[in-house]
Coordinates of C-alpha atoms and ligand atoms in Angstrom, one line a residue:
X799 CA 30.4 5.3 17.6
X800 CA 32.9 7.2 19.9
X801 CA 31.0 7.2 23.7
X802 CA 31.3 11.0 23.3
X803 CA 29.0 10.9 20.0
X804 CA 26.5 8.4 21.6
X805 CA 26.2 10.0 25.0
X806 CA 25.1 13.5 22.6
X807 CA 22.5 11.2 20.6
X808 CA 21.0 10.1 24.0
X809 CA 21.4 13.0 26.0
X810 CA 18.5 14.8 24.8
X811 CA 16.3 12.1 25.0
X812 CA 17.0 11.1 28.8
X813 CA 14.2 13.4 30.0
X814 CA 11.7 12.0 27.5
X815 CA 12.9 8.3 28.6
X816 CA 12.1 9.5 32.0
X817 CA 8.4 11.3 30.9
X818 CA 7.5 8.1 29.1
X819 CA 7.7 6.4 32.3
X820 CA 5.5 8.6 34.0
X821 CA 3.6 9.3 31.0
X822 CA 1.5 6.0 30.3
X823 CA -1.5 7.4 30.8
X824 CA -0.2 9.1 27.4
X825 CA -0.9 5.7 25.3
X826 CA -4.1 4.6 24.1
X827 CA -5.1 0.7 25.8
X828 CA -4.6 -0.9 21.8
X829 CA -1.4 1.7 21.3
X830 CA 1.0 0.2 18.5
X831 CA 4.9 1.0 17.7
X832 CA 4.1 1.1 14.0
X833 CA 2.7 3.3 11.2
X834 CA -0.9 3.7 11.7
X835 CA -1.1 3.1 7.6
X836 CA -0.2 -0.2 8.2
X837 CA -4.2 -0.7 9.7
X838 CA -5.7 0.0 6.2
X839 CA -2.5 -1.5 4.7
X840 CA -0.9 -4.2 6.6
X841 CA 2.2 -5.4 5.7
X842 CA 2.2 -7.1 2.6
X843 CA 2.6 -11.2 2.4
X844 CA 4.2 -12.0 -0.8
X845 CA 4.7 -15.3 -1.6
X846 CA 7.8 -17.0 -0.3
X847 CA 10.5 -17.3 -3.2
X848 CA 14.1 -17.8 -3.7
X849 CA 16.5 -14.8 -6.2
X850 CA 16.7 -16.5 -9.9
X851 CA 20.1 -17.2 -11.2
X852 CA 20.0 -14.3 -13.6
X853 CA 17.2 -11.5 -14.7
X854 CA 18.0 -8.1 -16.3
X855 CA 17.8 -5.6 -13.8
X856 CA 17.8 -5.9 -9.9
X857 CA 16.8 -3.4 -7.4
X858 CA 17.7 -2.7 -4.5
X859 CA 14.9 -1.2 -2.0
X860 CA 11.4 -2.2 -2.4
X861 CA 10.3 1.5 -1.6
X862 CA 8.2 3.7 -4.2
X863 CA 11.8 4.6 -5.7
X864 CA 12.7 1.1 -6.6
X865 CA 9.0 0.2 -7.5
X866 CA 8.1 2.9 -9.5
X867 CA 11.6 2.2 -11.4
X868 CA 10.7 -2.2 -11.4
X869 CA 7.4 -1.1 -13.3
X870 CA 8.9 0.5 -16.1
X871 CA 11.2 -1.4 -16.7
X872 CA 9.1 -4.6 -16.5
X873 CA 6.1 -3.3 -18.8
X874 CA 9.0 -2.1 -21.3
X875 CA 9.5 -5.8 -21.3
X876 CA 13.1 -6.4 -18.7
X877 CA 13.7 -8.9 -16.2
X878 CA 13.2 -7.5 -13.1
X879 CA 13.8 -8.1 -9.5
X880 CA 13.1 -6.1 -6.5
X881 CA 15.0 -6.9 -3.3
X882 CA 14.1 -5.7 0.2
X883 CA 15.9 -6.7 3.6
X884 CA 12.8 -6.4 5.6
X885 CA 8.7 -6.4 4.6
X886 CA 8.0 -4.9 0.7
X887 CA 7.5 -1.2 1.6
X888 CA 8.8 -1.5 5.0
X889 CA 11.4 1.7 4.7
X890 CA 9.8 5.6 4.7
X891 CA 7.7 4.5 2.4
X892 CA 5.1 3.5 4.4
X893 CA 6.0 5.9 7.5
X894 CA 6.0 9.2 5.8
X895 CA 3.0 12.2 6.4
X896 CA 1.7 11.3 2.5
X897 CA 2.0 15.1 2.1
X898 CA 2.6 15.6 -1.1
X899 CA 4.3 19.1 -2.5
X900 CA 6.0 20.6 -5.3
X901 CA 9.5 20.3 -2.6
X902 CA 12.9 21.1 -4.3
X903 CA 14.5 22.2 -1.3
X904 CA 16.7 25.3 -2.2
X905 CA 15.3 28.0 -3.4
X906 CA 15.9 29.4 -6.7
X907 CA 18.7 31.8 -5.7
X908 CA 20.3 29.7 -4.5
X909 CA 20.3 27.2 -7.0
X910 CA 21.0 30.4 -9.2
X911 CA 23.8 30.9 -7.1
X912 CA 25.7 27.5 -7.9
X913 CA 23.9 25.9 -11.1
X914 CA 23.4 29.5 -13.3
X915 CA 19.8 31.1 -14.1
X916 CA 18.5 28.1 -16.8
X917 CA 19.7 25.3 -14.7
X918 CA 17.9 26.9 -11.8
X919 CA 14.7 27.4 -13.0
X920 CA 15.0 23.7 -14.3
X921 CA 15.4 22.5 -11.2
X922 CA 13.0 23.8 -9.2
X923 CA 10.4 23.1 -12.1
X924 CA 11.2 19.4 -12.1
X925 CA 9.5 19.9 -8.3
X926 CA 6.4 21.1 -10.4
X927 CA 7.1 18.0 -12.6
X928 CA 6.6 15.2 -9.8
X929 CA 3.3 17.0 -8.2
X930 CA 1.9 17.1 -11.6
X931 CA 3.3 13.7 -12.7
X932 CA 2.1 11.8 -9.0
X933 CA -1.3 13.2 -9.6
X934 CA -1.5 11.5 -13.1
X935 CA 0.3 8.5 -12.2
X936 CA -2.3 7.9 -9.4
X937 CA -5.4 8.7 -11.5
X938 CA -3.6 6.4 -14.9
X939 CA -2.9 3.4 -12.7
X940 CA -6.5 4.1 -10.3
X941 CA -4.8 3.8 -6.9
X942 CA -7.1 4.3 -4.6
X943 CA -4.8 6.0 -2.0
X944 CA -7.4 8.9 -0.6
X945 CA -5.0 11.4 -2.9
X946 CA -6.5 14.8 -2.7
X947 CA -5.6 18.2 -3.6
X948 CA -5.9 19.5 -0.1
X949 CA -3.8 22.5 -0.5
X950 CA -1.1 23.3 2.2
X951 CA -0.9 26.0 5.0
X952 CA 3.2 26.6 6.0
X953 CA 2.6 28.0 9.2
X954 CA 5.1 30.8 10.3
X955 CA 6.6 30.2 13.8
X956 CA 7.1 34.0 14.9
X957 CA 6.2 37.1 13.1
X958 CA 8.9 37.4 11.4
X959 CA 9.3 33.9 9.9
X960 CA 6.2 35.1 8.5
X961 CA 7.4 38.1 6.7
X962 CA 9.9 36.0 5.5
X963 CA 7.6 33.6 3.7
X964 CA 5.7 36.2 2.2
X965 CA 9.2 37.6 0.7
X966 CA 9.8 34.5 -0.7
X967 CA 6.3 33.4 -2.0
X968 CA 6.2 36.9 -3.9
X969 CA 9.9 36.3 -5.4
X970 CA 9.2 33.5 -7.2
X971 CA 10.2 33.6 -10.9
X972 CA 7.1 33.4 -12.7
X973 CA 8.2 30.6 -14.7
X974 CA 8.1 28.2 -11.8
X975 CA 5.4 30.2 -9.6
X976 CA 3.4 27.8 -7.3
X977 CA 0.5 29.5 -6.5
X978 CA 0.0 30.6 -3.2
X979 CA -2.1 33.4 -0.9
X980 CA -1.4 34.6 2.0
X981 CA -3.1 34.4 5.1
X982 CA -2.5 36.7 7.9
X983 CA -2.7 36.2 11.9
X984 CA -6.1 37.5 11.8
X985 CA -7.2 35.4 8.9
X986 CA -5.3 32.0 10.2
X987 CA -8.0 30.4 12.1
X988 CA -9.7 29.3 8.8
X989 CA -7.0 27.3 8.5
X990 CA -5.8 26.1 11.8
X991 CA -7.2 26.0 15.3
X992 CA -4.5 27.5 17.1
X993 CA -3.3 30.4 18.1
X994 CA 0.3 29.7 18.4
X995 CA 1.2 30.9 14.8
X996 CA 1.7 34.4 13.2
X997 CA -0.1 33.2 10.1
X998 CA 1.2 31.8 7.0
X999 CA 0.9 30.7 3.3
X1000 CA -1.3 28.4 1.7
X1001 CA 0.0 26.3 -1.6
X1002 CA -3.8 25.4 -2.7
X1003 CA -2.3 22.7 -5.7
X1004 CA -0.3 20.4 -2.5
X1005 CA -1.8 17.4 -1.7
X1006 CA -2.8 14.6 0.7
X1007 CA -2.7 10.6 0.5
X1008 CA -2.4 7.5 2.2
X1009 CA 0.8 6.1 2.0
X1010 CA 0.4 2.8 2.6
X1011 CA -2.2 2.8 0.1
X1012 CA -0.3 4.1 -2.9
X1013 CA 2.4 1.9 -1.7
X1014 CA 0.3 -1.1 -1.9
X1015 CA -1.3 0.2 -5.5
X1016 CA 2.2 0.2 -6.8
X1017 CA 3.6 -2.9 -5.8
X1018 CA 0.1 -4.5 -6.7
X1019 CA 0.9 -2.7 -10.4
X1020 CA 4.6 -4.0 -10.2
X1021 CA 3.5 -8.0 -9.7
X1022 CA 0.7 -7.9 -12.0
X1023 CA 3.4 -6.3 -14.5
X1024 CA 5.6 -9.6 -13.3
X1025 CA 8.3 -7.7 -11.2
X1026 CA 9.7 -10.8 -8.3
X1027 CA 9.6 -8.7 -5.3
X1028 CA 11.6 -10.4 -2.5
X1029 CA 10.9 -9.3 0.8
X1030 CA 13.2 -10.3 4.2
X1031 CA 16.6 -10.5 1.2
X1032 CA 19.2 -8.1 2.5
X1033 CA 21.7 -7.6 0.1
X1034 CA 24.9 -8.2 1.8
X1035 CA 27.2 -7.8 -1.1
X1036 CA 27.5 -6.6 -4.7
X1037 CA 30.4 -6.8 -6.9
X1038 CA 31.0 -5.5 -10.5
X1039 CA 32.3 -9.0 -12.5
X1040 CA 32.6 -7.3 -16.0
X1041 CA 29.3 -7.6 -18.3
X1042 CA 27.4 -8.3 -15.0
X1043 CA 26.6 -7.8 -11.5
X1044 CA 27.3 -10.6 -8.8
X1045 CA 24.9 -9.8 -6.0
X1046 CA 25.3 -11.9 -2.6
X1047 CA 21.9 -11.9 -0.5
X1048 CA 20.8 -13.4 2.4
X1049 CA 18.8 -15.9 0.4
X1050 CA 21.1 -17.1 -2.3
X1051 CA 23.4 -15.5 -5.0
X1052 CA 22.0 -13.9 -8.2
X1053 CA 23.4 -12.0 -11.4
X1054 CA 22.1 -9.0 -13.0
X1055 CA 23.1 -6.6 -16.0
X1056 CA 22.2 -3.5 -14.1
X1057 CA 21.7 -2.5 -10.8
X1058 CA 19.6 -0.1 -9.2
X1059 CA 20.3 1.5 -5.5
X1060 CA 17.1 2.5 -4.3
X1061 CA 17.6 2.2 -0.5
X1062 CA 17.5 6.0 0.4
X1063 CA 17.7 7.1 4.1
X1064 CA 19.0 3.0 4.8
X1065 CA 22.0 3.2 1.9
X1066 CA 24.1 1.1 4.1
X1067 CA 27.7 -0.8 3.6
X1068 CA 26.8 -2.3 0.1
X1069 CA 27.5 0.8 -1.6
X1070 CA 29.9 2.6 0.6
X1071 CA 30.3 5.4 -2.1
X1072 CA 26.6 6.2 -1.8
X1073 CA 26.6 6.3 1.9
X1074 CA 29.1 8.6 2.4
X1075 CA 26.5 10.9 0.1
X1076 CA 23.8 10.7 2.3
X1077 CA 22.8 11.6 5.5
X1078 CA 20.3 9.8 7.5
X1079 CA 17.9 12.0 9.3
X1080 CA 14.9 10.5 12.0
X1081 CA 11.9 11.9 11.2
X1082 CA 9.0 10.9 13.5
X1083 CA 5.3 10.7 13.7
X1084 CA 2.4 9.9 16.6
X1085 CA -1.5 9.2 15.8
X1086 CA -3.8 10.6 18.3
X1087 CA -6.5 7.9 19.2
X1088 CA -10.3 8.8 17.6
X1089 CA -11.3 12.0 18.7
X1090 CA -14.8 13.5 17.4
X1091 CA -14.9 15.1 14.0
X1092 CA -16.6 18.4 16.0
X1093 CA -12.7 18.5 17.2
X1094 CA -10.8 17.6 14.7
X1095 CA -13.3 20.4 12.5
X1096 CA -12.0 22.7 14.8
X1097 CA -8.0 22.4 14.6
X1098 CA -8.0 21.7 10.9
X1099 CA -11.0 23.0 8.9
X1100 CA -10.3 22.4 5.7
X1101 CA -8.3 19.3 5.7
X1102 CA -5.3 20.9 4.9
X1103 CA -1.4 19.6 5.1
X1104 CA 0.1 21.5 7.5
X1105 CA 4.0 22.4 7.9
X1106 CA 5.7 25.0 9.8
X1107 CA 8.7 27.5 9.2
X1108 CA 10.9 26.1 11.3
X1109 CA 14.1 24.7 10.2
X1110 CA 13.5 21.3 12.4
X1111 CA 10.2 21.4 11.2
X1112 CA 6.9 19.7 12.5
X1113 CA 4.4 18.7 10.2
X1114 CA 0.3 17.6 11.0
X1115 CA -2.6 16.4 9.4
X1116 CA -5.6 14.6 9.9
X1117 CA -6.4 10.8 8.8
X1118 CA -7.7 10.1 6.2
X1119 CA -11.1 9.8 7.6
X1120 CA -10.9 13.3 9.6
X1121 CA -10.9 11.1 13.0
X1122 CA -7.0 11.4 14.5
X1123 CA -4.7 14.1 13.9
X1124 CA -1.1 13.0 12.9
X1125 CA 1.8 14.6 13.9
X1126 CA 5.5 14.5 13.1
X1127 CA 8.6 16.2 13.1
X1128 CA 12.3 15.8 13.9
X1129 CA 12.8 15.3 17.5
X1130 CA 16.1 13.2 17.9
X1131 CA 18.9 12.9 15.6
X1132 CA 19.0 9.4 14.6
X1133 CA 15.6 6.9 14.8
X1134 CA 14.7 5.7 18.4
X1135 CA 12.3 4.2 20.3
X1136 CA 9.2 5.5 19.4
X1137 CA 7.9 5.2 22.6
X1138 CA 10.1 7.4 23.7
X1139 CA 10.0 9.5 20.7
X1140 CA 6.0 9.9 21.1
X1141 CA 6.6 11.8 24.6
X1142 CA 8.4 15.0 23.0
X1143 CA 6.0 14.8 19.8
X1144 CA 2.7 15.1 22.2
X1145 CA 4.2 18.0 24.2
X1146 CA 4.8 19.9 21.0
X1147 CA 1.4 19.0 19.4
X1148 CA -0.6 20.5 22.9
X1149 CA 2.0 23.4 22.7
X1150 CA -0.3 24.0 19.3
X1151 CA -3.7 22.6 20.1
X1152 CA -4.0 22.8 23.7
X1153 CA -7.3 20.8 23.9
X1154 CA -5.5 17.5 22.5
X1155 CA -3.2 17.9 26.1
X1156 CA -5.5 14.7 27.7
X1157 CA -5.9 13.0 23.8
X1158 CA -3.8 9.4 23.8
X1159 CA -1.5 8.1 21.4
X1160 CA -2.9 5.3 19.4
X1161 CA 0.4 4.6 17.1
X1162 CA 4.1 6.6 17.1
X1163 CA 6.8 5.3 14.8
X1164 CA 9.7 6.8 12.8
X1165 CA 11.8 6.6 10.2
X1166 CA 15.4 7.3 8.1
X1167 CA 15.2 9.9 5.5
X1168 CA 17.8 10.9 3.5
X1169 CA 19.4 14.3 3.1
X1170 CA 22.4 15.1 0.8
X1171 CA 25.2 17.7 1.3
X1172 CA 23.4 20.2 -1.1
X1173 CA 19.7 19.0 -0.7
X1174 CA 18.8 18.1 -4.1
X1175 CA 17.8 14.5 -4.9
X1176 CA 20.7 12.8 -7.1
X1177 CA 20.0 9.9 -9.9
X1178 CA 22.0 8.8 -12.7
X1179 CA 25.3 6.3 -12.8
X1180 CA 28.2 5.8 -10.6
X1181 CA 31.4 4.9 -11.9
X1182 CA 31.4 1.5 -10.8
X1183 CA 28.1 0.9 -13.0
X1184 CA 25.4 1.1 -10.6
X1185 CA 22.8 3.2 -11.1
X1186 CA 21.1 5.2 -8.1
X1187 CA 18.5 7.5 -7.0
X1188 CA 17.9 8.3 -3.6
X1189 CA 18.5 12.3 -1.4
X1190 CA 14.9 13.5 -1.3
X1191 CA 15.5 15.5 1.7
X1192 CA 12.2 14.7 3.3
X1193 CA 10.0 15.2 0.6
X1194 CA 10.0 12.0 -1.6
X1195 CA 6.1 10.9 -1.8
X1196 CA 6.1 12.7 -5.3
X1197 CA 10.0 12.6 -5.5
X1198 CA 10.8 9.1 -4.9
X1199 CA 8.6 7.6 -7.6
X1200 CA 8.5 10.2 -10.2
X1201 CA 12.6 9.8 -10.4
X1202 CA 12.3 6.1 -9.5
X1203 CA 10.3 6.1 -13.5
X1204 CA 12.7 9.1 -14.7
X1205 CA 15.9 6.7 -14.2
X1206 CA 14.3 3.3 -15.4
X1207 CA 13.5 5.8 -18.7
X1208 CA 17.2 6.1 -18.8
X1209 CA 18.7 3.0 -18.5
X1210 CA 16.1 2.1 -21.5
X1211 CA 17.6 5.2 -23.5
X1212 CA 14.1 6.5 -23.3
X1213 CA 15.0 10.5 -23.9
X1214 CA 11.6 11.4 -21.2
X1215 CA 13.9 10.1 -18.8
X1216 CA 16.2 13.3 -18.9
X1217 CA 16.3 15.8 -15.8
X1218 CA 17.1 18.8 -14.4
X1219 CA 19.2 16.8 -11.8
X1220 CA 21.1 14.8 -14.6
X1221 CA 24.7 15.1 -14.3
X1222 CA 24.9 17.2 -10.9
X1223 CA 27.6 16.2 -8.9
X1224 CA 26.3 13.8 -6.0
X1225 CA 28.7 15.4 -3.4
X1226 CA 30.3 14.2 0.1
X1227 CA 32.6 15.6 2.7
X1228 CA 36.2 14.5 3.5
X1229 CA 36.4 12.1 6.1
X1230 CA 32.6 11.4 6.2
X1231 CA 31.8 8.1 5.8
X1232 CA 27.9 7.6 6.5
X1233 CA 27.5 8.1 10.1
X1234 CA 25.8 11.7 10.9
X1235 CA 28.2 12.5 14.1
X1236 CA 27.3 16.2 13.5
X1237 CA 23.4 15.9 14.0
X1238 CA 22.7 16.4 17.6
X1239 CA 24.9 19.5 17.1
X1240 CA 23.4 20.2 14.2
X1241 CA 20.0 20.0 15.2
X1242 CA 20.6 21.7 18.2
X1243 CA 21.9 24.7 16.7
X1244 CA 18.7 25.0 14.2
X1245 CA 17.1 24.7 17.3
X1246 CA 18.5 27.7 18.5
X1247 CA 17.7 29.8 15.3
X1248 CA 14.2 28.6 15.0
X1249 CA 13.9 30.7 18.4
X1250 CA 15.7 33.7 17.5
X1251 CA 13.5 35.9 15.3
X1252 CA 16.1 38.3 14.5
X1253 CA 18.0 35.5 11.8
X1254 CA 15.4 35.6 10.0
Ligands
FAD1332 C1 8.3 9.9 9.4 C2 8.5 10.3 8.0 C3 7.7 11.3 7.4 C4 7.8 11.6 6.1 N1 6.9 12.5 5.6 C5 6.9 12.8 4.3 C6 5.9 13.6 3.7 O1 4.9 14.0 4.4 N2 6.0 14.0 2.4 C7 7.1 13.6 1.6 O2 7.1 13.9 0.4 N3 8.0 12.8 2.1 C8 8.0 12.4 3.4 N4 8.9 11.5 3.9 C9 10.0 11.0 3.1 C10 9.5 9.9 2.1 O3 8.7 9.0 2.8 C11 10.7 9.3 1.4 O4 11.5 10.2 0.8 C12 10.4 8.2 0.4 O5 9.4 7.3 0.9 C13 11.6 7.5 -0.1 O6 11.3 6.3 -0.8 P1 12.4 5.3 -1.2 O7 11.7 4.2 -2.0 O8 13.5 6.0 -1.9 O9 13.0 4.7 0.1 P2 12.4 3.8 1.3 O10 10.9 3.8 1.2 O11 12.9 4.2 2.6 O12 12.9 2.3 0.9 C14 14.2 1.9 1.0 C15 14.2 0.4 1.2 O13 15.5 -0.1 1.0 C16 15.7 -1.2 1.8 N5 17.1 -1.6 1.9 C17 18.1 -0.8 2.3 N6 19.3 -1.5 2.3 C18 19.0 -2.7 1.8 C19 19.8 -3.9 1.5 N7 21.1 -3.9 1.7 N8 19.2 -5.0 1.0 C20 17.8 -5.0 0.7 N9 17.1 -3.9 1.0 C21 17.6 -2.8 1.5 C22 15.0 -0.9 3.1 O14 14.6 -2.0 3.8 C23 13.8 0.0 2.6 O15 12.6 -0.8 2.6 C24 8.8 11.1 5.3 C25 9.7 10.1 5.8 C26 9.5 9.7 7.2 C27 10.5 8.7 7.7

């Protein structure tokens, strides 16, 4: 990284280096740099074991992508092995809000705009697909991962963000409508204890859950379906030898038929062709220490997921069990400290509940997700053989596994396993090659819209 590019990653973050210094009094006495849902589900210690010399299919990522795509293959009777460089789970799928929503980023026009009127309303309707298929999956397999159909309020930042929501709530096609009502300024406090927004739109079928949870339920369901999951095995190398994969690892050499690339946000130097398709965004979140449910009652009465409108969005929650509000968003380009990243994330949280301003931080922690060039989440088979799926632009709780399943479907020549998104071409840039040196700008200048009502 050029010292030009690294000095504009920092830069924004010196001030909050400095607050965090003066700030301790910010941190709860038991504060942790980690997920808060690694309390309820702690890392998971899986018994110490070496690759085999063969097995059918090996994965790559031990998120809910490469699990949900290990089980079914495994219970359609393969060979599987899942590989992970660090802890089983230890990537965004144990870091993430556990919002769960019917997210295809663009919006039908402009899917319209590039993919034609059918493909368009395909698209967005696999987005229905996943939210429908999570809820099933979760209640089929009885993971108990606190999933509840909350419903969500997307909170407009200025007044005319919210007119702009409306607009686009009301142009749905009625083919792939998500129900939705809207609540106005006036109404607003039924939903959120603030006064900072200009009301906003509630999605009553999006939904809530524990991450670590669900992600323990699934890799309980792939081992008890006799998946070898391999944690703390980075995959250093993989090379296509005709009729089979070689696959160097930090624990030994194994062979495989098929490959699966399941690494998302931390698609790294294995698969250079996938890297340079994605683009690794920080997303970060902070866990307020226990505060009485008489407060947390107040700033989010029904237990809703909240989101805002803005384009570097935060979105907030409570626990599980009502008693800490969790907040996230995008506050630095590329994953830092998050001590330092906690500083920024409790200014903006008091800007919108002003009674949290003396509330400590019991947990902060971040991680990589993984945008692509035209935010749609790509699966299906590279030319050298691999198979992938991985882009969920933020919104992977119900994308990640329901694709995860959707491409295993495929490779068994299952025909549920077609999509929407089959065949769309995974797109780059020229001269990109992985590294996001346009973020900070990138960010910055979203930052600038998100203030100026009149683009909107
Ligand atoms: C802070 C945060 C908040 C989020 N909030 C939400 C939300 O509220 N709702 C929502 O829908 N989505 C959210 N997301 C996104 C969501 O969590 C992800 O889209 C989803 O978990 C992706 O799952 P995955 O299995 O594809 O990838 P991951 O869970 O990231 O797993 C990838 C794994 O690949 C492993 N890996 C990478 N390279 C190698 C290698 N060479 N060898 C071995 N292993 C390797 C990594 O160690 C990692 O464990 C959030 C993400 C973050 C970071």
């Amino acid at each position: 990284m050029s010292p030009l590019i690294a000095a504009a990653h920092r830069q924004p973050l010196l001030i909050d280096i400095v607050l965090t210094l003066m700030n301790s009094s910010l941190f709860a006495a038991d504060y942790k740099s980690e997920p808060y849902w690694w309390l309820a589900a702690p890392r998971p210690t899986l018994p110490h074991s070496l690759p085999p010399a063969a097995c059918d299919v090996a994965i790559i990522g031990s998120g809910y992508t490469g699990l949900a795509a290990a089980l079914e293959l495994a219970r359609a009777g393969r060979q599987v092995l899942v590989l992970d460089g660090e802890d089983a789970g230890w990537g965004c799928s144990t870091r993430n809000g556990g919002q769960v929503s019917s997210s295809i980023k663009p919006s039908y026009d402009e899917l319209e705009a590039h993919h034609g009127a059918a493909s368009a309303l395909a698209i967005r309707r696999e987005g229905l697909n996943a939210l429908e298929w999570i809820e099933d999956f979760i209640r089929r397999e009885r993971i108990d991962c606190n999933f509840s159909k909350v419903g969500r309020f997307h909170a407009a930042h200025h007044g005319a963000a919210f007119k702009a929501l409306v607009r686009e709530a009301k142009l749905q096609p009625k083919e792939v409508e998500v129900e939705y009502h809207v609540i106005s300024r006036s109404e607003q406090h039924t939903e959120i204890g603030s006064d900072l927004y200009h009301g906003g739109i509630l999605y009553p079928a999006h939904a809530s859950l524990h991450p670590g949870l669900f992600h323990q339920g699934l890799l309980d369901r792939v081992l008890q379906a006799g998946v070898q999951v391999i944690a703390k095995c980075r995959v250093h190398a993989l090379f296509n030898e005709r009729g089979h994969f070689r696959i160097e690892t930090a624990l030994g050499v194994t062979q495989a038929r098929e490959v699966i690339i399941a690494s998302n946000g931390y698609t790294g130097s294995v698969t250079p062709s996938l890297r340079r398709r994605i683009i690794p965004i920080g997303s970060h979140i902070i866990a307020t220490e226990l505060l009485p449910e008489a407060v947390t009652n107040r700033l989010i009465p029904k237990n809703r997921v909240i989101s805002d409108s803005r384009k570097v969005v935060f979105y907030f929650r409570l626990s599980e069990d009502r008693r800490r509000v969790l907040f996230g968003g995008r506050v630095a380009a590329s994953e830092t400290n998050p001590d330092i990243s906690a500083v920024p994330l409790h200014r903006h949280m008091t800007r919108i509940f002003p009674e949290l301003s003396t509330t400590r931080i019991s947990h902060s922690w971040g991680g990589l997700v993984a945008y692509t060039f035209d935010t749609l989440p790509h699966l299906g088979r590279h030319s050298d053989g691999i198979h992938y799926c991985m882009g969920y632009c933020g919104s992977g709780v119900s994308l990640a596994p329901y694709f995860g399943t959707r491409l295993a479907q495929q490779l068994l020549g299952r025909p549920e396993g077609r999509t929407a998104l089959d065949g769309l071409q995974f797109g780059t840039r020229p001269l990109y090659s992985g590294n996001p040196w346009f973020l900070p700008w990138t960010i910055a200048y979203y930052r600038l819209r998100d203030r100026l009502p009149m683009v909107w």
